[in-house]
PDB file of C-alpha atoms and ligand atoms in Angstrom:
ATOM      1  CA  MET N   1     108.576 231.764 -47.291  1.00 58.00           C
ATOM      2  CA  ALA N   2     106.529 229.422 -45.640  1.00 75.00           C
ATOM      3  CA  TYR N   3     104.001 230.495 -43.184  1.00 83.00           C
ATOM      4  CA  ASP N   4     100.735 228.792 -41.276  1.00 85.00           C
ATOM      5  CA  ARG N   5      97.780 230.000 -42.175  1.00 88.00           C
ATOM      6  CA  ILE N   6      95.642 230.157 -39.130  1.00 90.00           C
ATOM      7  CA  SER N   7      91.587 230.162 -39.389  1.00 90.00           C
ATOM      8  CA  ASP N   8      90.381 229.986 -36.276  1.00 96.00           C
ATOM      9  CA  ALA N   9      88.927 232.408 -35.188  1.00 97.00           C
ATOM     10  CA  ASN N  10      89.512 231.774 -31.879  1.00 98.00           C
ATOM     11  CA  GLU N  11      94.078 231.586 -31.914  1.00 97.00           C
ATOM     12  CA  ILE N  12      93.949 235.098 -33.949  1.00 97.00           C
ATOM     13  CA  THR N  13      91.672 237.331 -31.582  1.00 98.00           C
ATOM     14  CA  ALA N  14      94.390 235.453 -28.868  1.00 98.00           C
ATOM     15  CA  ARG N  15      96.869 236.839 -31.182  1.00 97.00           C
ATOM     16  CA  TYR N  16      95.853 240.412 -31.296  1.00 98.00           C
ATOM     17  CA  MET N  17      95.023 240.477 -27.808  1.00 98.00           C
ATOM     18  CA  ASP N  18      98.786 239.895 -27.053  1.00 98.00           C
ATOM     19  CA  SER N  19     100.063 241.927 -29.391  1.00 98.00           C
ATOM     20  CA  ILE N  20      98.662 245.596 -27.732  1.00 98.00           C
ATOM     21  CA  LEU N  21     100.962 246.240 -25.196  1.00 98.00           C
ATOM     22  CA  ILE N  22     100.835 248.064 -21.500  1.00 98.00           C
ATOM     23  CA  LYS N  23     101.880 251.633 -20.327  1.00 98.00           C
ATOM     24  CA  GLU N  24     102.610 252.986 -17.864  1.00 98.00           C
ATOM     25  CA  ARG N  25     101.362 256.517 -15.838  1.00 98.00           C
ATOM     26  CA  LEU N  26     102.020 256.570 -12.516  1.00 98.00           C
ATOM     27  CA  ILE N  27     102.511 259.988 -10.623  1.00 98.00           C
ATOM     28  CA  ASP N  28      99.379 261.378  -9.207  1.00 98.00           C
ATOM     29  CA  SER N  29      97.783 258.254  -9.288  1.00 98.00           C
ATOM     30  CA  VAL N  30      95.458 256.349  -7.460  1.00 98.00           C
ATOM     31  CA  VAL N  31      93.967 253.756  -6.146  1.00 98.00           C
ATOM     32  CA  ALA N  32      91.065 253.186  -9.182  1.00 98.00           C
ATOM     33  CA  ASP N  33      87.906 252.237  -8.183  1.00 98.00           C
ATOM     34  CA  THR N  34      86.019 249.429 -11.316  1.00 99.00           C
ATOM     35  CA  GLY N  35      82.333 250.180 -10.138  1.00 98.00           C
ATOM     36  CA  VAL N  36      80.438 250.567 -12.683  1.00 98.00           C
ATOM     37  CA  GLU N  37      76.718 252.117 -14.368  1.00 98.00           C
ATOM     38  CA  LEU N  38      74.887 249.706 -16.348  1.00 97.00           C
ATOM     39  CA  PHE N  39      70.959 250.180 -17.216  1.00 96.00           C
ATOM     40  CA  GLY N  40      70.486 252.662 -13.907  1.00 96.00           C
ATOM     41  CA  GLU N  41      71.907 249.934 -11.698  1.00 98.00           C
ATOM     42  CA  ARG N  42      75.154 250.023  -9.689  1.00 98.00           C
ATOM     43  CA  PHE N  43      77.839 246.951 -10.443  1.00 98.00           C
ATOM     44  CA  ALA N  44      81.326 245.986  -8.675  1.00 98.00           C
ATOM     45  CA  SER N  45      83.158 245.348 -11.798  1.00 98.00           C
ATOM     46  CA  PRO N  46      82.680 245.836 -15.133  1.00 99.00           C
ATOM     47  CA  VAL N  47      83.282 241.999 -15.852  1.00 98.00           C
ATOM     48  CA  MET N  48      81.072 239.614 -16.252  1.00 98.00           C
ATOM     49  CA  THR N  49      79.671 236.050 -16.445  1.00 98.00           C
ATOM     50  CA  PRO N  50      79.220 235.169 -20.327  1.00 98.00           C
ATOM     51  CA  ALA N  51      75.758 233.729 -21.526  1.00 98.00           C
ATOM     52  CA  PHE N  52      77.099 230.261 -21.576  1.00 98.00           C
ATOM     53  CA  SER N  53      74.179 226.966 -21.445  1.00 98.00           C
ATOM     54  CA  HIS N  54      74.489 223.238 -20.689  1.00 94.00           C
ATOM     55  CA  LEU N  55      76.642 223.093 -18.496  1.00 97.00           C
ATOM     56  CA  LYS N  56      75.586 221.242 -15.706  1.00 96.00           C
ATOM     57  CA  GLN N  57      76.831 219.659 -12.346  1.00 96.00           C
ATOM     58  CA  MET N  58      79.541 219.601 -11.596  1.00 97.00           C
ATOM     59  CA  GLY N  59      82.417 217.517  -9.533  1.00 94.00           C
ATOM     60  CA  GLY N  60      79.360 215.635  -7.716  1.00 95.00           C
ATOM     61  CA  ARG N  61      77.774 219.402  -7.225  1.00 97.00           C
ATOM     62  CA  GLU N  62      74.056 219.750  -6.017  1.00 97.00           C
ATOM     63  CA  LEU N  63      73.569 222.686  -8.393  1.00 98.00           C
ATOM     64  CA  THR N  64      74.375 223.022 -12.009  1.00 98.00           C
ATOM     65  CA  GLY N  65      76.966 225.187 -13.418  1.00 98.00           C
ATOM     66  CA  LEU N  66      75.185 227.516 -14.539  1.00 98.00           C
ATOM     67  CA  GLU N  67      73.654 228.168 -10.852  1.00 98.00           C
ATOM     68  CA  GLU N  68      76.903 228.377  -9.799  1.00 98.00           C
ATOM     69  CA  TYR N  69      79.171 230.731 -11.754  1.00 98.00           C
ATOM     70  CA  SER N  70      75.480 232.910 -12.080  1.00 98.00           C
ATOM     71  CA  LEU N  71      75.437 232.295  -7.558  1.00 98.00           C
ATOM     72  CA  ALA N  72      78.963 234.050  -7.981  1.00 98.00           C
ATOM     73  CA  ALA N  73      77.409 236.938 -10.023  1.00 98.00           C
ATOM     74  CA  LYS N  74      75.153 237.862  -7.205  1.00 98.00           C
ATOM     75  CA  ASN N  75      77.771 237.157  -5.242  1.00 98.00           C
ATOM     76  CA  MET N  76      80.368 240.313  -7.095  1.00 98.00           C
ATOM     77  CA  ASN N  77      76.967 242.387  -7.332  1.00 98.00           C
ATOM     78  CA  ILE N  78      78.010 241.892 -11.251  1.00 98.00           C
ATOM     79  CA  LEU N  79      76.379 241.728 -14.213  1.00 98.00           C
ATOM     80  CA  ASN N  80      75.031 237.733 -14.845  1.00 99.00           C
ATOM     81  CA  PHE N  81      74.300 236.391 -18.520  1.00 99.00           C
ATOM     82  CA  VAL N  82      72.387 232.694 -19.318  1.00 98.00           C
ATOM     83  CA  GLY N  83      72.040 231.858 -22.570  1.00 98.00           C
ATOM     84  CA  MET N  84      69.654 228.778 -24.241  1.00 98.00           C
ATOM     85  CA  MET N  85      67.471 227.308 -21.916  1.00 98.00           C
ATOM     86  CA  GLU N  86      64.030 226.229 -21.203  1.00 98.00           C
ATOM     87  CA  ASN N  87      62.514 228.009 -18.805  1.00 98.00           C
ATOM     88  CA  ASP N  88      62.398 226.022 -16.071  1.00 98.00           C
ATOM     89  CA  MET N  89      65.631 226.083 -15.835  1.00 98.00           C
ATOM     90  CA  PHE N  90      65.323 230.337 -16.473  1.00 98.00           C
ATOM     91  CA  GLN N  91      63.412 230.410 -13.349  1.00 98.00           C
ATOM     92  CA  ARG N  92      66.541 228.478 -11.205  1.00 98.00           C
ATOM     93  CA  ILE N  93      69.134 231.062 -11.993  1.00 98.00           C
ATOM     94  CA  ILE N  94      66.459 233.610 -10.958  1.00 98.00           C
ATOM     95  CA  ASP N  95      65.781 231.961  -7.561  1.00 98.00           C
ATOM     96  CA  THR N  96      70.616 232.326  -7.219  1.00 98.00           C
ATOM     97  CA  GLY N  97      68.643 236.452  -6.654  1.00 98.00           C
ATOM     98  CA  ALA N  98      72.016 237.092  -9.880  1.00 98.00           C
ATOM     99  CA  LYS N  99      71.798 239.847 -11.938  1.00 98.00           C
ATOM    100  CA  THR N 100      70.469 238.231 -15.445  1.00 99.00           C
ATOM    101  CA  VAL N 101      70.312 238.446 -18.579  1.00 99.00           C
ATOM    102  CA  ARG N 102      68.665 236.112 -20.430  1.00 99.00           C
ATOM    103  CA  ILE N 103      70.171 235.075 -24.185  1.00 98.00           C
ATOM    104  CA  VAL N 104      66.948 233.486 -26.554  1.00 98.00           C
ATOM    105  CA  LYS N 105      68.152 231.143 -29.051  1.00 98.00           C
ATOM    106  CA  PRO N 106      66.321 232.680 -32.278  1.00 98.00           C
ATOM    107  CA  TYR N 107      64.158 229.086 -32.089  1.00 98.00           C
ATOM    108  CA  ALA N 108      62.953 228.587 -35.926  1.00 98.00           C
ATOM    109  CA  ASP N 109      59.534 228.477 -33.052  1.00 98.00           C
ATOM    110  CA  ASN N 110      59.107 232.087 -33.402  1.00 97.00           C
ATOM    111  CA  ALA N 111      56.717 231.450 -30.858  1.00 98.00           C
ATOM    112  CA  LYS N 112      59.086 229.422 -28.223  1.00 98.00           C
ATOM    113  CA  VAL N 113      61.493 233.328 -28.862  1.00 98.00           C
ATOM    114  CA  LYS N 114      58.458 235.211 -27.371  1.00 98.00           C
ATOM    115  CA  ASP N 115      57.761 232.849 -24.828  1.00 98.00           C
ATOM    116  CA  GLN N 116      61.353 232.487 -22.826  1.00 98.00           C
ATOM    117  CA  MET N 117      61.479 236.764 -23.352  1.00 98.00           C
ATOM    118  CA  LYS N 118      57.897 236.883 -21.671  1.00 98.00           C
ATOM    119  CA  PHE N 119      59.328 234.248 -18.939  1.00 98.00           C
ATOM    120  CA  ALA N 120      62.042 235.468 -18.297  1.00 98.00           C
ATOM    121  CA  GLU N 121      60.651 239.159 -17.451  1.00 98.00           C
ATOM    122  CA  ASP N 122      57.571 237.881 -15.695  1.00 98.00           C
ATOM    123  CA  ALA N 123      60.236 236.430 -14.134  1.00 98.00           C
ATOM    124  CA  GLY N 124      62.567 239.343 -12.578  1.00 98.00           C
ATOM    125  CA  ALA N 125      65.604 238.723 -15.632  1.00 98.00           C
ATOM    126  CA  PHE N 126      67.634 242.127 -15.352  1.00 98.00           C
ATOM    127  CA  GLY N 127      67.665 242.406 -18.971  1.00 98.00           C
ATOM    128  CA  ILE N 128      67.251 239.968 -22.349  1.00 98.00           C
ATOM    129  CA  GLY N 129      68.843 239.228 -26.061  1.00 98.00           C
ATOM    130  CA  MET N 130      69.529 237.453 -28.499  1.00 98.00           C
ATOM    131  CA  ASP N 131      72.396 235.294 -29.680  1.00 98.00           C
ATOM    132  CA  ILE N 132      71.994 236.995 -33.813  1.00 98.00           C
ATOM    133  CA  ASP N 133      75.244 234.881 -33.969  1.00 98.00           C
ATOM    134  CA  HIS N 134      73.539 231.593 -34.331  1.00 97.00           C
ATOM    135  CA  ILE N 135      71.938 231.855 -36.928  1.00 98.00           C
ATOM    136  CA  PHE N 136      73.169 229.990 -39.487  1.00 98.00           C
ATOM    137  CA  GLY N 137      75.103 226.672 -39.229  1.00 97.00           C
ATOM    138  CA  ASN N 138      77.355 225.405 -42.660  1.00 95.00           C
ATOM    139  CA  GLU N 139      74.059 223.442 -44.169  1.00 96.00           C
ATOM    140  CA  GLY N 140      72.349 226.058 -44.374  1.00 98.00           C
ATOM    141  CA  LEU N 141      69.272 227.104 -40.522  1.00 98.00           C
ATOM    142  CA  ASP N 142      71.354 225.787 -38.070  1.00 98.00           C
ATOM    143  CA  VAL N 143      70.221 222.930 -35.705  1.00 98.00           C
ATOM    144  CA  VAL N 144      71.535 223.179 -32.261  1.00 97.00           C
ATOM    145  CA  ILE N 145      70.282 220.500 -30.025  1.00 95.00           C
ATOM    146  CA  GLY N 146      67.966 219.121 -32.032  1.00 96.00           C
ATOM    147  CA  GLU N 147      66.178 223.058 -32.429  1.00 98.00           C
ATOM    148  CA  GLN N 148      66.506 224.973 -35.788  1.00 98.00           C
ATOM    149  CA  MET N 149      67.441 228.126 -35.661  1.00 98.00           C
ATOM    150  CA  ALA N 150      65.527 230.747 -38.510  1.00 98.00           C
ATOM    151  CA  VAL N 151      66.570 233.923 -39.922  1.00 98.00           C
ATOM    152  CA  GLN N 152      65.856 237.116 -37.640  1.00 98.00           C
ATOM    153  CA  THR N 153      64.997 239.786 -40.132  1.00 98.00           C
ATOM    154  CA  SER N 154      64.721 243.774 -38.482  1.00 98.00           C
ATOM    155  CA  ASP N 155      60.939 243.960 -38.007  1.00 98.00           C
ATOM    156  CA  MET N 156      60.513 240.825 -35.841  1.00 98.00           C
ATOM    157  CA  ILE N 157      63.565 242.144 -33.503  1.00 98.00           C
ATOM    158  CA  ARG N 158      61.906 245.097 -33.605  1.00 98.00           C
ATOM    159  CA  SER N 159      59.396 243.564 -32.451  1.00 98.00           C
ATOM    160  CA  TYR N 160      61.132 241.724 -29.878  1.00 98.00           C
ATOM    161  CA  VAL N 161      62.406 245.480 -28.355  1.00 98.00           C
ATOM    162  CA  GLU N 162      58.750 246.954 -28.518  1.00 98.00           C
ATOM    163  CA  SER N 163      57.049 243.850 -26.715  1.00 97.00           C
ATOM    164  CA  THR N 164      59.445 244.423 -23.317  1.00 98.00           C
ATOM    165  CA  SER N 165      60.244 247.635 -20.865  1.00 97.00           C
ATOM    166  CA  LEU N 166      63.815 246.197 -20.621  1.00 98.00           C
ATOM    167  CA  PRO N 167      66.947 247.112 -21.327  1.00 98.00           C
ATOM    168  CA  PHE N 168      67.346 244.676 -25.558  1.00 98.00           C
ATOM    169  CA  VAL N 169      70.654 242.782 -25.815  1.00 99.00           C
ATOM    170  CA  ILE N 170      72.196 242.618 -29.212  1.00 99.00           C
ATOM    171  CA  LYS N 171      74.782 239.884 -28.594  1.00 98.00           C
ATOM    172  CA  GLY N 172      76.996 238.521 -31.620  1.00 98.00           C
ATOM    173  CA  VAL N 173      77.519 241.773 -33.297  1.00 98.00           C
ATOM    174  CA  LEU N 174      81.399 242.698 -34.858  1.00 98.00           C
ATOM    175  CA  SER N 175      81.078 245.271 -37.535  1.00 98.00           C
ATOM    176  CA  GLU N 176      79.897 248.581 -36.952  1.00 98.00           C
ATOM    177  CA  GLU N 177      77.388 248.444 -40.055  1.00 98.00           C
ATOM    178  CA  GLU N 178      75.483 246.011 -37.479  1.00 98.00           C
ATOM    179  CA  ALA N 179      76.319 247.821 -34.095  1.00 98.00           C
ATOM    180  CA  VAL N 180      74.491 250.704 -36.200  1.00 98.00           C
ATOM    181  CA  LYS N 181      71.178 249.043 -37.347  1.00 98.00           C
ATOM    182  CA  CYS N 182      70.940 247.228 -33.934  1.00 98.00           C
ATOM    183  CA  ALA N 183      71.375 251.276 -32.108  1.00 98.00           C
ATOM    184  CA  ASP N 184      68.481 252.150 -34.863  1.00 98.00           C
ATOM    185  CA  LEU N 185      66.600 249.251 -34.047  1.00 98.00           C
ATOM    186  CA  GLY N 186      66.229 250.006 -30.473  1.00 98.00           C
ATOM    187  CA  ALA N 187      68.960 247.529 -29.019  1.00 98.00           C
ATOM    188  CA  LYS N 188      70.210 248.767 -25.565  1.00 98.00           C
ATOM    189  CA  ALA N 189      73.561 246.976 -25.589  1.00 98.00           C
ATOM    190  CA  ILE N 190      75.655 245.261 -28.538  1.00 99.00           C
ATOM    191  CA  ILE N 191      77.387 241.964 -27.339  1.00 99.00           C
ATOM    192  CA  VAL N 192      80.698 241.972 -29.926  1.00 99.00           C
ATOM    193  CA  SER N 193      81.316 238.717 -29.998  1.00 98.00           C
ATOM    194  CA  HIS N 194      82.461 235.986 -33.086  1.00 98.00           C
ATOM    195  CA  HIS N 195      80.446 233.771 -30.705  1.00 98.00           C
ATOM    196  CA  HIS N 196      83.741 231.446 -29.712  1.00 97.00           C
ATOM    197  CA  GLY N 197      85.386 231.486 -32.953  1.00 97.00           C
ATOM    198  CA  ARG N 198      82.570 229.779 -34.560  1.00 97.00           C
ATOM    199  CA  LEU N 199      83.430 231.941 -38.385  1.00 97.00           C
ATOM    200  CA  PRO N 200      85.907 231.403 -39.467  1.00 96.00           C
ATOM    201  CA  TYR N 201      88.652 234.550 -39.799  1.00 97.00           C
ATOM    202  CA  ALA N 202      86.117 236.318 -37.497  1.00 98.00           C
ATOM    203  CA  VAL N 203      87.937 240.124 -36.716  1.00 98.00           C
ATOM    204  CA  PRO N 204      88.131 239.488 -33.212  1.00 98.00           C
ATOM    205  CA  PRO N 205      86.355 241.785 -31.347  1.00 98.00           C
ATOM    206  CA  MET N 206      88.640 244.168 -29.859  1.00 98.00           C
ATOM    207  CA  MET N 207      89.644 244.858 -33.266  1.00 98.00           C
ATOM    208  CA  VAL N 208      87.264 246.555 -34.400  1.00 98.00           C
ATOM    209  CA  LEU N 209      85.898 248.575 -31.089  1.00 98.00           C
ATOM    210  CA  PRO N 210      87.252 251.165 -31.925  1.00 98.00           C
ATOM    211  CA  GLY N 211      85.068 251.477 -34.305  1.00 98.00           C
ATOM    212  CA  ILE N 212      81.897 250.509 -33.646  1.00 98.00           C
ATOM    213  CA  ARG N 213      82.735 253.307 -30.803  1.00 98.00           C
ATOM    214  CA  LYS N 214      82.476 255.979 -33.079  1.00 98.00           C
ATOM    215  CA  ALA N 215      79.952 254.646 -34.850  1.00 98.00           C
ATOM    216  CA  LEU N 216      77.291 254.300 -32.292  1.00 98.00           C
ATOM    217  CA  GLU N 217      78.694 258.050 -30.966  1.00 98.00           C
ATOM    218  CA  GLY N 218      76.056 259.363 -28.960  1.00 98.00           C
ATOM    219  CA  ARG N 219      73.391 256.571 -29.173  1.00 98.00           C
ATOM    220  CA  ASP N 220      72.467 255.227 -26.018  1.00 97.00           C
ATOM    221  CA  VAL N 221      73.807 251.346 -26.041  1.00 98.00           C
ATOM    222  CA  LYS N 222      76.771 249.633 -24.374  1.00 98.00           C
ATOM    223  CA  ILE N 223      78.717 248.056 -25.445  1.00 98.00           C
ATOM    224  CA  ILE N 224      79.865 244.626 -24.466  1.00 99.00           C
ATOM    225  CA  VAL N 225      82.879 242.923 -25.148  1.00 98.00           C
ATOM    226  CA  ASP N 226      84.097 238.690 -25.388  1.00 98.00           C
ATOM    227  CA  CYS N 227      85.652 236.176 -27.027  1.00 98.00           C
ATOM    228  CA  GLY N 228      89.519 234.964 -25.749  1.00 98.00           C
ATOM    229  CA  ILE N 229      89.026 236.907 -22.278  1.00 98.00           C
ATOM    230  CA  SER N 230      90.604 235.501 -19.540  1.00 98.00           C
ATOM    231  CA  SER N 231      92.095 238.396 -17.275  1.00 98.00           C
ATOM    232  CA  GLY N 232      92.277 241.649 -16.347  1.00 98.00           C
ATOM    233  CA  ALA N 233      93.968 243.390 -18.233  1.00 98.00           C
ATOM    234  CA  ASP N 234      92.761 241.788 -20.893  1.00 98.00           C
ATOM    235  CA  VAL N 235      89.980 243.874 -19.898  1.00 99.00           C
ATOM    236  CA  TYR N 236      91.265 246.666 -19.479  1.00 99.00           C
ATOM    237  CA  LYS N 237      92.550 246.329 -23.065  1.00 99.00           C
ATOM    238  CA  CYS N 238      88.798 246.009 -24.319  1.00 98.00           C
ATOM    239  CA  LEU N 239      87.920 249.540 -21.791  1.00 98.00           C
ATOM    240  CA  ALA N 240      90.364 250.816 -23.478  1.00 98.00           C
ATOM    241  CA  LEU N 241      89.107 250.710 -27.580  1.00 98.00           C
ATOM    242  CA  GLY N 242      85.868 251.261 -25.961  1.00 98.00           C
ATOM    243  CA  ALA N 243      84.551 248.682 -24.214  1.00 98.00           C
ATOM    244  CA  ASP N 244      81.768 249.446 -21.441  1.00 98.00           C
ATOM    245  CA  ALA N 245      82.247 246.176 -20.004  1.00 98.00           C
ATOM    246  CA  ALA N 246      83.968 242.663 -20.253  1.00 99.00           C
ATOM    247  CA  ALA N 247      82.735 239.280 -20.115  1.00 98.00           C
ATOM    248  CA  VAL N 248      84.916 236.172 -19.277  1.00 98.00           C
ATOM    249  CA  GLY N 249      84.321 233.410 -20.608  1.00 98.00           C
ATOM    250  CA  ARG N 250      85.831 229.133 -21.113  1.00 98.00           C
ATOM    251  CA  SER N 251      88.097 231.639 -19.136  1.00 98.00           C
ATOM    252  CA  MET N 252      85.943 230.818 -16.115  1.00 98.00           C
ATOM    253  CA  LEU N 253      85.598 226.966 -17.031  1.00 98.00           C
ATOM    254  CA  PRO N 254      88.478 224.258 -15.803  1.00 98.00           C
ATOM    255  CA  SER N 255      87.745 227.889 -12.129  1.00 98.00           C
ATOM    256  CA  LEU N 256      83.734 226.140 -12.226  1.00 98.00           C
ATOM    257  CA  GLU N 257      84.387 223.239 -12.426  1.00 98.00           C
ATOM    258  CA  GLU N 258      86.815 222.528  -9.977  1.00 98.00           C
ATOM    259  CA  GLY N 259      85.559 224.296  -6.634  1.00 98.00           C
ATOM    260  CA  GLY N 260      82.482 225.594  -8.498  1.00 98.00           C
ATOM    261  CA  THR N 261      80.012 228.900  -6.452  1.00 98.00           C
ATOM    262  CA  GLN N 262      83.499 229.668  -4.990  1.00 98.00           C
ATOM    263  CA  GLY N 263      86.142 228.876  -7.397  1.00 98.00           C
ATOM    264  CA  VAL N 264      84.118 231.142 -10.242  1.00 98.00           C
ATOM    265  CA  GLN N 265      84.037 233.804  -7.819  1.00 98.00           C
ATOM    266  CA  LYS N 266      88.215 233.589  -6.526  1.00 98.00           C
ATOM    267  CA  PHE N 267      88.902 234.062 -10.550  1.00 98.00           C
ATOM    268  CA  LEU N 268      86.249 237.024 -11.062  1.00 98.00           C
ATOM    269  CA  GLU N 269      88.057 238.194  -8.286  1.00 98.00           C
ATOM    270  CA  ASP N 270      91.621 238.232  -9.860  1.00 98.00           C
ATOM    271  CA  VAL N 271      90.563 239.659 -12.648  1.00 99.00           C
ATOM    272  CA  ASN N 272      88.226 242.524 -11.651  1.00 99.00           C
ATOM    273  CA  ASN N 273      91.592 242.701  -9.538  1.00 98.00           C
ATOM    274  CA  GLU N 274      94.450 243.024 -12.023  1.00 99.00           C
ATOM    275  CA  LEU N 275      91.930 245.168 -13.806  1.00 99.00           C
ATOM    276  CA  ARG N 276      91.685 247.679 -10.849  1.00 98.00           C
ATOM    277  CA  PHE N 277      96.180 247.256 -10.537  1.00 99.00           C
ATOM    278  CA  ILE N 278      96.740 248.216 -14.061  1.00 98.00           C
ATOM    279  CA  MET N 279      94.218 251.207 -14.177  1.00 98.00           C
ATOM    280  CA  SER N 280      95.782 252.043 -10.478  1.00 98.00           C
ATOM    281  CA  CYS N 281      99.300 252.173 -12.666  1.00 98.00           C
ATOM    282  CA  THR N 282      98.202 253.385 -16.320  1.00 98.00           C
ATOM    283  CA  GLY N 283      96.455 256.590 -14.465  1.00 98.00           C
ATOM    284  CA  PHE N 284      92.748 256.055 -14.803  1.00 98.00           C
ATOM    285  CA  ALA N 285      91.037 256.438 -11.365  1.00 98.00           C
ATOM    286  CA  ARG N 286      87.178 255.181 -12.895  1.00 98.00           C
ATOM    287  CA  VAL N 287      86.902 252.610 -15.623  1.00 98.00           C
ATOM    288  CA  ASP N 288      84.630 255.460 -17.803  1.00 98.00           C
ATOM    289  CA  GLU N 289      87.131 257.159 -18.044  1.00 98.00           C
ATOM    290  CA  ILE N 290      90.079 254.239 -19.364  1.00 98.00           C
ATOM    291  CA  ASP N 291      91.085 255.661 -23.369  1.00 98.00           C
ATOM    292  CA  ASP N 292      93.636 253.417 -25.513  1.00 98.00           C
ATOM    293  CA  ARG N 293      96.408 256.390 -24.974  1.00 98.00           C
ATOM    294  CA  CYS N 294      99.095 253.765 -22.675  1.00 98.00           C
ATOM    295  CA  LEU N 295      98.101 250.007 -25.256  1.00 98.00           C
ATOM    296  CA  VAL N 296     101.043 250.219 -28.123  1.00 98.00           C
ATOM    297  CA  LYS N 297     100.457 247.790 -30.659  1.00 96.00           C
ATOM    298  CA  CYS N 298     103.630 245.794 -31.440  1.00 93.00           C
TER     299      CYS N 298
HETATM  300  C1  LIG V 301      79.174 225.591 -23.196  1.00 64.05           C
HETATM  301  C2  LIG V 301      78.835 226.748 -22.925  1.00 64.05           C
HETATM  302  C3  LIG V 301      77.618 227.158 -23.991  1.00 64.05           C
HETATM  303  C4  LIG V 301      77.853 228.460 -24.399  1.00 64.05           C
HETATM  304  N1  LIG V 301      76.460 228.439 -24.725  1.00 64.05           N
HETATM  305  C5  LIG V 301      75.708 229.601 -25.257  1.00 64.05           C
HETATM  306  C6  LIG V 301      74.326 230.457 -25.395  1.00 64.05           C
HETATM  307  O1  LIG V 301      73.216 229.316 -25.065  1.00 64.05           O
HETATM  308  N2  LIG V 301      73.825 231.219 -26.256  1.00 64.05           N
HETATM  309  C7  LIG V 301      75.291 232.229 -26.830  1.00 64.05           C
HETATM  310  O2  LIG V 301      74.905 232.818 -26.958  1.00 64.05           O
HETATM  311  N3  LIG V 301      76.153 231.385 -25.738  1.00 64.05           N
HETATM  312  C8  LIG V 301      76.948 229.943 -25.378  1.00 64.05           C
HETATM  313  N4  LIG V 301      77.495 230.189 -25.617  1.00 64.05           N
HETATM  314  C9  LIG V 301      79.042 231.476 -26.435  1.00 64.05           C
HETATM  315  C10 LIG V 301      79.832 232.951 -24.730  1.00 64.05           C
HETATM  316  O3  LIG V 301      78.169 233.156 -24.972  1.00 64.05           O
HETATM  317  C11 LIG V 301      80.383 233.136 -25.648  1.00 64.05           C
HETATM  318  O4  LIG V 301      80.075 233.965 -26.726  1.00 64.05           O
HETATM  319  C12 LIG V 301      82.276 233.026 -25.810  1.00 64.05           C
HETATM  320  O5  LIG V 301      82.043 231.726 -24.854  1.00 64.05           O
HETATM  321  C13 LIG V 301      83.258 233.503 -26.302  1.00 64.05           C
HETATM  322  O6  LIG V 301      84.321 232.826 -26.142  1.00 64.05           O
HETATM  323  P1  LIG V 301      85.842 232.464 -24.891  1.00 64.05           P
HETATM  324  O7  LIG V 301      83.985 231.166 -24.702  1.00 64.05           O
HETATM  325  O8  LIG V 301      86.620 232.027 -26.154  1.00 64.05           O
HETATM  326  O9  LIG V 301      85.818 233.616 -24.353  1.00 64.05           O
HETATM  327  C14 LIG V 301      78.314 228.932 -25.349  1.00 64.05           C
HETATM  328  C15 LIG V 301      79.793 229.029 -24.432  1.00 64.05           C
HETATM  329  C16 LIG V 301      80.177 227.753 -23.916  1.00 64.05           C
HETATM  330  C17 LIG V 301      81.766 227.288 -23.505  1.00 64.05           C
END
């Protein structure tokens, strides 16, 4: 029988997510609390913003999209992430008051990596990290907006971890083996991600979550996940499969473009409200109680 082959990891991820269904447990259930503690700080939700870059002003408004979504994160008391940017832009993110993790690119210019990490720490970042899944491109080492990327060795990553008192987050982990390596190098969190499908046939992050959770048992490493997350149901499934928190991604862009801070805040609140509803309907009162007993794979 003929069939259509798909190599796009975004589509594979969406299909996997939608193949997971949810059972109810209602008697004795209560209205759930979506609050979480991360690195000693209390947040209102395990929903996070994605590590985005290069969002300019939208709809003729004054602030860039990066500042607008950071303000929404601040207003909601959720953890904020940003990606590739220069220090002056990062300062503007800090000025929004959002608790922000700065994900620095694996630049070939190692002095730039260290400078951006130090700047972030001095400016008052909540955490720092690196997206290790943006090293390679089809022609070898990638060039991102004119900036050369470079291989990152264990020694280099250990030196970043040791250079800061902030939690260090490694973004772009997609195997149990690499998750354990991150823990050994001193990372305080990993983001299980295929970076919106950079790798053909990349395994859906939620498919490797249970294995990664098991591999990191007893280690002090938070598991964050992203890719293809657009609803509270998606977040719930990720938590049930082993994540501590989950970031939305391009799913927030239409609300951001149209409505700025208010628009994206409404989107994030809707995601969190759906998460609370599903937690309540499945008998989990708190985020750290959620497990996979109410999931069914079809
Ligand atoms: C406009 C845009 C800019 C991004 N910039 C970065 C970045 O600088 N650093 C990074 O680690 N990831 C970056 N990402 C990837 C996201 O952080 C995230 O991993 C991805 O969008 C998740 O997939 P999803 O959009 O399908 O949910 C970017 C994504 C987009 C759409």
